[in-house]
mmCIF file of C-alpha atoms and ligand atoms in Angstrom:
data_model
loop_
_atom_site.group_PDB
_atom_site.id
_atom_site.type_symbol
_atom_site.label_atom_id
_atom_site.label_comp_id
_atom_site.label_asym_id
_atom_site.label_seq_id
_atom_site.Cartn_x
_atom_site.Cartn_y
_atom_site.Cartn_z
ATOM 1 C CA MET G 1 -3.292 -6.532 -3.885
ATOM 2 C CA LYS G 2 -0.658 -6.766 -6.723
ATOM 3 C CA LYS G 3 2.505 -9.350 -6.477
ATOM 4 C CA LEU G 4 5.693 -7.346 -6.847
ATOM 5 C CA LEU G 5 8.648 -9.522 -7.202
ATOM 6 C CA LEU G 6 9.163 -13.480 -6.757
ATOM 7 C CA LEU G 7 10.906 -13.605 -3.639
ATOM 8 C CA TYR G 8 11.180 -17.312 -3.996
ATOM 9 C CA GLU G 9 10.291 -20.743 -5.843
ATOM 10 C CA GLY G 10 9.710 -24.000 -4.011
ATOM 11 C CA LYS G 11 9.012 -27.233 -5.663
ATOM 12 C CA ALA G 12 4.968 -26.293 -5.303
ATOM 13 C CA LYS G 13 4.326 -23.108 -4.579
ATOM 14 C CA ARG G 14 5.874 -19.393 -5.612
ATOM 15 C CA VAL G 15 6.217 -16.387 -2.949
ATOM 16 C CA TYR G 16 5.575 -12.540 -4.126
ATOM 17 C CA SER G 17 6.249 -9.543 -2.144
ATOM 18 C CA VAL G 18 3.487 -7.205 -2.229
ATOM 19 C CA GLU G 19 3.687 -3.357 -1.161
ATOM 20 C CA ASP G 20 2.986 -4.183 2.501
ATOM 21 C CA PRO G 21 5.995 -5.739 4.237
ATOM 22 C CA ASP G 22 4.852 -7.847 6.479
ATOM 23 C CA LEU G 23 2.737 -10.057 3.767
ATOM 24 C CA VAL G 24 3.417 -11.928 1.042
ATOM 25 C CA ILE G 25 0.994 -13.677 -1.593
ATOM 26 C CA VAL G 26 1.807 -17.501 -1.715
ATOM 27 C CA GLU G 27 1.057 -19.145 -5.238
ATOM 28 C CA TYR G 28 0.178 -22.782 -5.778
ATOM 29 C CA LYS G 29 1.230 -24.689 -8.692
ATOM 30 C CA ASP G 30 0.858 -28.245 -10.323
ATOM 31 C CA ASP G 31 3.947 -29.455 -10.006
ATOM 32 C CA ALA G 32 4.428 -32.486 -8.054
ATOM 33 C CA THR G 33 7.822 -34.266 -6.701
ATOM 34 C CA ALA G 34 8.402 -37.007 -4.375
ATOM 35 C CA PHE G 35 11.637 -38.606 -2.855
ATOM 36 C CA ASN G 36 13.604 -35.112 -2.279
ATOM 37 C CA GLY G 37 13.042 -33.897 -6.145
ATOM 38 C CA LEU G 38 13.911 -37.464 -7.880
ATOM 39 C CA LYS G 39 10.363 -38.059 -8.871
ATOM 40 C CA ARG G 40 8.965 -35.252 -11.172
ATOM 41 C CA GLY G 41 5.251 -34.494 -12.479
ATOM 42 C CA THR G 42 2.442 -32.755 -12.925
ATOM 43 C CA ILE G 43 -0.886 -33.199 -11.186
ATOM 44 C CA ALA G 44 -3.649 -31.310 -12.758
ATOM 45 C CA ASP G 45 -5.358 -28.786 -10.717
ATOM 46 C CA LYS G 46 -3.385 -29.563 -7.757
ATOM 47 C CA GLY G 47 -2.454 -26.227 -6.985
ATOM 48 C CA ILE G 48 -6.079 -24.841 -7.033
ATOM 49 C CA VAL G 49 -6.669 -27.845 -4.520
ATOM 50 C CA ASN G 50 -4.343 -27.440 -2.139
ATOM 51 C CA ASN G 51 -4.728 -23.711 -1.992
ATOM 52 C CA LYS G 52 -8.317 -24.174 -1.248
ATOM 53 C CA VAL G 53 -7.849 -27.284 1.044
ATOM 54 C CA SER G 54 -5.176 -25.286 3.275
ATOM 55 C CA ASN G 55 -7.010 -22.292 3.698
ATOM 56 C CA HIS G 56 -10.065 -24.301 4.707
ATOM 57 C CA LEU G 57 -7.986 -26.017 7.575
ATOM 58 C CA PHE G 58 -6.251 -23.060 8.089
ATOM 59 C CA GLN G 59 -9.344 -21.003 9.095
ATOM 60 C CA LEU G 60 -10.601 -23.769 11.018
ATOM 61 C CA LEU G 61 -7.497 -24.116 12.906
ATOM 62 C CA GLU G 62 -7.640 -20.036 13.386
ATOM 63 C CA ARG G 63 -11.374 -20.154 15.220
ATOM 64 C CA ALA G 64 -10.002 -23.377 17.445
ATOM 65 C CA GLY G 65 -7.475 -20.697 18.489
ATOM 66 C CA VAL G 66 -4.296 -21.667 16.811
ATOM 67 C CA PRO G 67 -2.032 -18.906 15.245
ATOM 68 C CA THR G 68 -1.557 -19.107 11.258
ATOM 69 C CA HIS G 69 -0.163 -17.445 8.465
ATOM 70 C CA TYR G 70 -3.466 -17.442 6.708
ATOM 71 C CA VAL G 71 -4.635 -13.772 5.521
ATOM 72 C CA ARG G 72 -7.305 -14.499 2.570
ATOM 73 C CA GLN G 73 -7.437 -16.660 -0.123
ATOM 74 C CA LEU G 74 -6.920 -14.161 -3.229
ATOM 75 C CA ASN G 75 -8.638 -16.460 -6.340
ATOM 76 C CA GLU G 76 -8.024 -19.708 -7.051
ATOM 77 C CA ARG G 77 -4.292 -20.177 -6.704
ATOM 78 C CA GLU G 78 -3.272 -17.468 -4.811
ATOM 79 C CA THR G 79 -3.274 -16.572 -1.099
ATOM 80 C CA LEU G 80 -2.580 -13.514 1.018
ATOM 81 C CA VAL G 81 -0.152 -14.565 3.900
ATOM 82 C CA ARG G 82 1.885 -13.071 6.692
ATOM 83 C CA LYS G 83 5.316 -13.134 5.782
ATOM 84 C CA VAL G 84 7.467 -14.861 8.359
ATOM 85 C CA GLU G 85 10.960 -16.253 8.661
ATOM 86 C CA ILE G 86 10.257 -20.096 8.333
ATOM 87 C CA VAL G 87 11.801 -22.155 11.250
ATOM 88 C CA PRO G 88 13.961 -24.742 9.615
ATOM 89 C CA VAL G 89 12.401 -27.547 11.578
ATOM 90 C CA GLU G 90 9.810 -29.928 9.901
ATOM 91 C CA VAL G 91 7.246 -31.442 12.350
ATOM 92 C CA ILE G 92 5.960 -34.857 11.675
ATOM 93 C CA VAL G 93 2.948 -36.145 13.371
ATOM 94 C CA ARG G 94 2.143 -39.521 12.901
ATOM 95 C CA ASN G 95 -1.185 -41.430 14.429
ATOM 96 C CA ILE G 96 -0.664 -44.478 12.289
ATOM 97 C CA ALA G 97 2.249 -46.067 10.719
ATOM 98 C CA ALA G 98 3.050 -45.290 7.331
ATOM 99 C CA GLY G 99 5.843 -44.612 5.061
ATOM 100 C CA SER G 100 9.032 -43.730 6.199
ATOM 101 C CA LEU G 101 8.576 -44.707 9.984
ATOM 102 C CA SER G 102 7.107 -48.181 8.630
ATOM 103 C CA LYS G 103 10.417 -48.690 6.748
ATOM 104 C CA ARG G 104 12.551 -47.553 9.634
ATOM 105 C CA LEU G 105 11.013 -49.487 12.320
ATOM 106 C CA GLY G 106 9.219 -52.303 10.888
ATOM 107 C CA ILE G 107 6.120 -51.543 11.768
ATOM 108 C CA PRO G 108 3.338 -52.244 8.968
ATOM 109 C CA GLU G 109 1.751 -49.861 7.568
ATOM 110 C CA GLY G 110 -1.626 -49.274 8.617
ATOM 111 C CA THR G 111 -0.779 -50.147 12.375
ATOM 112 C CA LYS G 112 -2.289 -47.565 14.769
ATOM 113 C CA LEU G 113 0.491 -46.445 17.300
ATOM 114 C CA LYS G 114 0.027 -46.740 20.843
ATOM 115 C CA SER G 115 0.625 -42.757 21.157
ATOM 116 C CA THR G 116 1.153 -39.789 18.786
ATOM 117 C CA VAL G 117 4.638 -39.416 17.494
ATOM 118 C CA LEU G 118 6.227 -36.521 16.750
ATOM 119 C CA GLU G 119 9.354 -36.210 14.564
ATOM 120 C CA TYR G 120 11.590 -33.615 13.536
ATOM 121 C CA CYS G 121 13.352 -33.113 10.518
ATOM 122 C CA TYR G 122 16.081 -30.663 9.416
ATOM 123 C CA LYS G 123 14.705 -28.676 6.437
ATOM 124 C CA ASN G 124 17.695 -28.567 4.122
ATOM 125 C CA ASP G 125 16.810 -30.287 0.829
ATOM 126 C CA ARG G 126 20.485 -30.754 -0.160
ATOM 127 C CA LEU G 127 20.740 -33.001 2.815
ATOM 128 C CA GLY G 128 17.711 -34.502 1.883
ATOM 129 C CA ASP G 129 15.858 -33.042 4.959
ATOM 130 C CA PRO G 130 17.514 -35.517 7.622
ATOM 131 C CA MET G 131 15.943 -36.560 11.040
ATOM 132 C CA VAL G 132 16.912 -34.538 13.878
ATOM 133 C CA ASN G 133 15.962 -34.452 17.869
ATOM 134 C CA GLU G 134 15.721 -31.769 20.098
ATOM 135 C CA TYR G 135 19.669 -31.830 20.729
ATOM 136 C CA HIS G 136 20.445 -31.232 17.231
ATOM 137 C CA ILE G 137 17.837 -28.217 17.080
ATOM 138 C CA TYR G 138 19.346 -26.537 19.988
ATOM 139 C CA ALA G 139 22.893 -27.377 19.120
ATOM 140 C CA MET G 140 22.486 -25.954 15.683
ATOM 141 C CA GLU G 141 20.575 -23.238 17.018
ATOM 142 C CA LEU G 142 17.681 -23.904 14.222
ATOM 143 C CA ALA G 143 15.100 -22.949 17.286
ATOM 144 C CA THR G 144 15.145 -22.063 20.905
ATOM 145 C CA ARG G 145 14.020 -24.035 23.806
ATOM 146 C CA ASP G 146 10.577 -21.737 23.945
ATOM 147 C CA GLU G 147 10.146 -21.824 20.235
ATOM 148 C CA LEU G 148 10.447 -25.736 20.177
ATOM 149 C CA SER G 149 8.080 -26.349 23.291
ATOM 150 C CA ARG G 150 5.133 -23.758 21.226
ATOM 151 C CA ILE G 151 6.128 -25.868 18.411
ATOM 152 C CA SER G 152 5.364 -29.092 19.744
ATOM 153 C CA ASP G 153 2.267 -28.029 22.092
ATOM 154 C CA MET G 154 1.048 -26.226 18.760
ATOM 155 C CA SER G 155 1.778 -29.481 16.779
ATOM 156 C CA PHE G 156 -0.564 -31.696 18.908
ATOM 157 C CA LYS G 157 -3.270 -29.413 19.312
ATOM 158 C CA VAL G 158 -3.260 -29.326 14.847
ATOM 159 C CA ASN G 159 -3.428 -32.993 15.397
ATOM 160 C CA GLN G 160 -6.221 -33.262 17.731
ATOM 161 C CA ILE G 161 -8.389 -30.321 15.550
ATOM 162 C CA LEU G 162 -7.683 -31.917 12.198
ATOM 163 C CA SER G 163 -8.417 -35.453 13.500
ATOM 164 C CA ASP G 164 -11.620 -35.029 14.857
ATOM 165 C CA TYR G 165 -12.572 -32.699 12.273
ATOM 166 C CA LEU G 166 -11.700 -34.900 9.582
ATOM 167 C CA LYS G 167 -13.215 -38.126 10.970
ATOM 168 C CA ASP G 168 -16.758 -36.396 10.258
ATOM 169 C CA VAL G 169 -16.060 -36.681 6.287
ATOM 170 C CA ASN G 170 -14.787 -40.180 6.988
ATOM 171 C CA ILE G 171 -11.061 -39.322 6.675
ATOM 172 C CA GLU G 172 -8.584 -40.772 8.764
ATOM 173 C CA LEU G 173 -5.728 -38.876 9.368
ATOM 174 C CA ILE G 174 -2.270 -40.981 9.334
ATOM 175 C CA ASP G 175 0.296 -38.495 9.449
ATOM 176 C CA PHE G 176 1.180 -35.017 8.309
ATOM 177 C CA LYS G 177 4.100 -32.283 8.363
ATOM 178 C CA LEU G 178 3.902 -28.807 9.426
ATOM 179 C CA GLU G 179 6.093 -25.967 9.213
ATOM 180 C CA PHE G 180 6.259 -23.005 11.478
ATOM 181 C CA GLY G 181 7.619 -19.300 11.290
ATOM 182 C CA ARG G 182 8.771 -16.571 12.991
ATOM 183 C CA PHE G 183 6.403 -13.454 12.963
ATOM 184 C CA LYS G 184 6.584 -10.313 15.158
ATOM 185 C CA GLY G 185 8.004 -12.245 17.835
ATOM 186 C CA GLU G 186 5.613 -15.056 17.633
ATOM 187 C CA ILE G 187 5.669 -18.667 16.636
ATOM 188 C CA ILE G 188 2.798 -19.288 13.865
ATOM 189 C CA LEU G 189 1.560 -22.146 11.632
ATOM 190 C CA ALA G 190 2.698 -21.640 8.354
ATOM 191 C CA ASP G 191 3.477 -23.026 4.691
ATOM 192 C CA GLU G 192 0.365 -25.377 3.487
ATOM 193 C CA ILE G 193 -1.608 -28.718 4.931
ATOM 194 C CA SER G 194 -2.752 -30.424 1.725
ATOM 195 C CA PRO G 195 -2.979 -33.597 0.406
ATOM 196 C CA ASP G 196 0.917 -33.310 -0.356
ATOM 197 C CA THR G 197 1.821 -32.815 3.179
ATOM 198 C CA CYS G 198 -0.785 -35.477 4.829
ATOM 199 C CA ARG G 199 -1.833 -39.046 4.821
ATOM 200 C CA PHE G 200 -5.625 -38.880 4.390
ATOM 201 C CA TRP G 201 -7.155 -42.569 4.229
ATOM 202 C CA ASP G 202 -10.734 -43.235 3.464
ATOM 203 C CA SER G 203 -12.047 -44.452 7.350
ATOM 204 C CA ALA G 204 -14.046 -47.170 5.285
ATOM 205 C CA THR G 205 -12.153 -48.771 2.813
ATOM 206 C CA GLY G 206 -8.982 -46.895 3.484
ATOM 207 C CA GLU G 207 -8.627 -45.897 -0.034
ATOM 208 C CA LYS G 208 -5.250 -43.604 -0.388
ATOM 209 C CA LEU G 209 -6.337 -39.525 -0.802
ATOM 210 C CA ASP G 210 -3.011 -38.079 -0.910
ATOM 211 C CA LYS G 211 0.175 -37.938 -2.760
ATOM 212 C CA ASP G 212 0.825 -41.000 -2.048
ATOM 213 C CA ARG G 213 -0.983 -42.091 -5.122
ATOM 214 C CA PHE G 214 1.519 -40.118 -6.979
ATOM 215 C CA ARG G 215 4.761 -41.178 -5.080
ATOM 216 C CA ARG G 216 3.667 -44.614 -5.597
ATOM 217 C CA ASP G 217 2.169 -44.594 -9.143
ATOM 218 C CA LEU G 218 -1.196 -45.595 -7.750
ATOM 219 C CA GLY G 219 -3.388 -44.103 -10.525
ATOM 220 C CA TYR G 220 -6.485 -41.619 -9.529
ATOM 221 C CA VAL G 221 -4.012 -39.253 -8.705
ATOM 222 C CA GLU G 222 -6.099 -35.878 -9.675
ATOM 223 C CA GLU G 223 -9.396 -37.552 -8.398
ATOM 224 C CA ALA G 224 -8.098 -38.622 -4.820
ATOM 225 C CA TYR G 225 -6.954 -34.439 -4.394
ATOM 226 C CA ARG G 226 -10.580 -33.573 -6.009
ATOM 227 C CA GLU G 227 -12.171 -36.074 -3.419
ATOM 228 C CA VAL G 228 -10.587 -34.280 -0.587
ATOM 229 C CA LEU G 229 -11.422 -30.918 -1.466
ATOM 230 C CA LYS G 230 -15.319 -32.124 -2.247
ATOM 231 C CA ARG G 231 -15.210 -33.776 1.064
ATOM 232 C CA LEU G 232 -14.213 -30.704 2.895
ATOM 233 C CA THR G 233 -15.990 -27.846 1.071
ATOM 234 C CA GLY G 234 -18.576 -29.522 -0.702
ATOM 235 C CA GLU G 235 -16.744 -28.052 -3.854
ATOM 236 C CA ASN G 236 -16.561 -30.426 -7.129
HETATM 237 P P1 TMP A 1 6.986 -40.082 5.640
HETATM 238 O O1 TMP A 1 6.515 -41.219 6.302
HETATM 239 O O2 TMP A 1 7.517 -40.289 4.117
HETATM 240 O O3 TMP A 1 8.016 -39.817 6.547
HETATM 241 O O4 TMP A 1 6.102 -39.077 5.531
HETATM 242 C C1 TMP A 1 5.554 -38.414 6.548
HETATM 243 C C2 TMP A 1 4.477 -37.530 6.192
HETATM 244 O O5 TMP A 1 4.893 -35.942 6.113
HETATM 245 C C3 TMP A 1 3.651 -37.678 5.396
HETATM 246 O O6 TMP A 1 2.014 -37.273 5.476
HETATM 247 C C4 TMP A 1 3.738 -36.825 3.980
HETATM 248 C C5 TMP A 1 4.977 -35.870 4.420
HETATM 249 N N1 TMP A 1 5.623 -35.625 3.919
HETATM 250 C C6 TMP A 1 6.008 -33.837 3.595
HETATM 251 O O7 TMP A 1 4.863 -33.101 3.556
HETATM 252 N N2 TMP A 1 7.203 -33.544 2.969
HETATM 253 C C7 TMP A 1 8.259 -34.580 2.575
HETATM 254 O O8 TMP A 1 9.109 -34.221 2.125
HETATM 255 C C8 TMP A 1 8.271 -35.764 3.234
HETATM 256 C C9 TMP A 1 9.331 -36.581 3.106
HETATM 257 C C10 TMP A 1 7.132 -35.718 3.881
#
């Protein structure tokens, strides 16, 4: 599968066209940003880890009946995926208070939430991905009612599947961000699921195994990403 044109370059990935108009190649970079691009850096081999971790989890979700954009991994940094129209809504799923929820609501990090929280953000870098609710989404026509209902059902299902799976490798799924796309009239899971887009805490020690190590300058960033890959696939 040959890369033709660079269609899009984001903060962490590049997207290329291929001959088949229904498919694209995603290439994962080592670039890392936080706080809407204010903090910048690189995390050695992050692109390799995120590609492999995300593909591993997408395959797991596919087997559990969640439709995703995943087609096949091409090499360490590149994956063939279905070409979707991204729904400009980021879905955040939270099981345990952390990050912006803790800050906004004054709930200490690590507090178990009595029920799962879903948040929506309008995917717009210029505006800093502001939080929106269902009414904003319909008023701005970011998604239809049917689409949002599918998106929320799928988000809860992904949470259940991933939380159960990660428990077995001693990882607590604190929260994560999902993106969805339209493909031939269907909503499918797109983007990535990786230490960039999730909070993973070691079940026993509470050690952070995710991008918070970069955001908060905690050190051992590369090691934490590698550790997640190792726990999921056995690969070092
Ligand atoms: P938050 O606590 O900063 O709102 O983040 C919630 C979750 O969403 C966390 O797992 C990190 C992820 N996330 C992204 O993937 N991209 C983003 O731009 C932000 C702000 C958070």
